[in-house]
Amino acid sequence: MGGQGNWDKASWRKSRRSGSEGAGECVSLASSASYAAIRDSKNPCRTTIVLPKSVLRGMLDEIKNGVFDLR
């Protein structure tokens, strides 16, 4: 697995915060040595976004720091 490879057999994880009662607005993550894949957990057959892990880490840091917050 890697890059745009086959992520069908990957071990996907969903956030514990998503819960089972909520609106189902959650993503699932899978990873390989160098890449991370993101997909819609309620529609897993749709598009999967594959990023280098370093890009995902940077994006998550920016989210945590409020860079994308609507003001």
XYZ file of C-alpha atoms in Angstrom:
71
model
C 0.000 0.000 0.000
C 1.090 3.511 -0.608
C 0.351 6.466 -2.790
C -2.803 5.804 -4.748
C -2.522 2.063 -4.099
C -5.299 -0.287 -3.079
C -6.653 0.717 0.327
C -9.543 -1.799 0.312
C -7.773 -4.180 2.683
C -6.355 -1.486 4.954
C -7.139 -1.402 8.644
C -9.516 1.592 8.884
C -10.108 3.451 12.175
C -12.945 5.760 13.093
C -12.755 8.393 15.805
C -14.026 7.362 19.234
C -15.699 10.769 19.371
C -17.941 9.954 16.435
C -20.209 7.766 18.551
C -22.909 5.523 17.176
C -25.878 7.787 17.896
C -24.686 10.991 16.239
C -25.417 12.297 12.790
C -22.696 10.026 11.442
C -20.493 12.882 10.339
C -17.161 11.190 10.683
C -14.132 10.175 8.686
C -12.070 7.006 8.834
C -8.287 6.873 8.622
C -5.868 4.193 7.479
C -2.115 4.386 7.090
C 0.890 2.727 5.561
C 4.553 3.457 6.239
C 4.533 6.788 4.369
C 0.919 7.571 3.491
C -2.410 8.173 5.204
C -5.825 7.631 3.630
C -9.026 9.420 4.627
C -12.577 8.457 3.677
C -16.171 9.161 4.672
C -17.057 6.502 7.243
C -20.717 6.360 6.246
C -19.892 6.142 2.527
C -16.635 4.143 2.380
C -16.968 3.223 -1.308
C -16.724 6.848 -2.390
C -13.537 8.835 -2.890
C -10.524 8.109 -0.699
C -8.035 10.933 -0.149
C -4.434 9.751 0.064
C -1.748 12.074 1.460
C 1.839 11.742 2.591
C 1.768 11.406 6.388
C 3.794 14.609 6.765
C 1.104 16.580 4.895
C -1.659 15.119 7.067
C 0.290 15.928 10.249
C 0.735 19.527 9.108
C -2.945 19.846 8.223
C -4.049 18.435 11.592
C -1.723 20.847 13.408
C -3.281 23.745 11.505
C -6.794 22.532 12.358
C -5.870 22.265 16.051
C -4.387 25.782 15.933
C -7.576 27.254 14.464
C -6.123 28.177 11.078
C -9.312 27.089 9.322
C -11.801 28.430 11.883
C -14.503 30.636 10.421
C -14.385 34.026 12.059
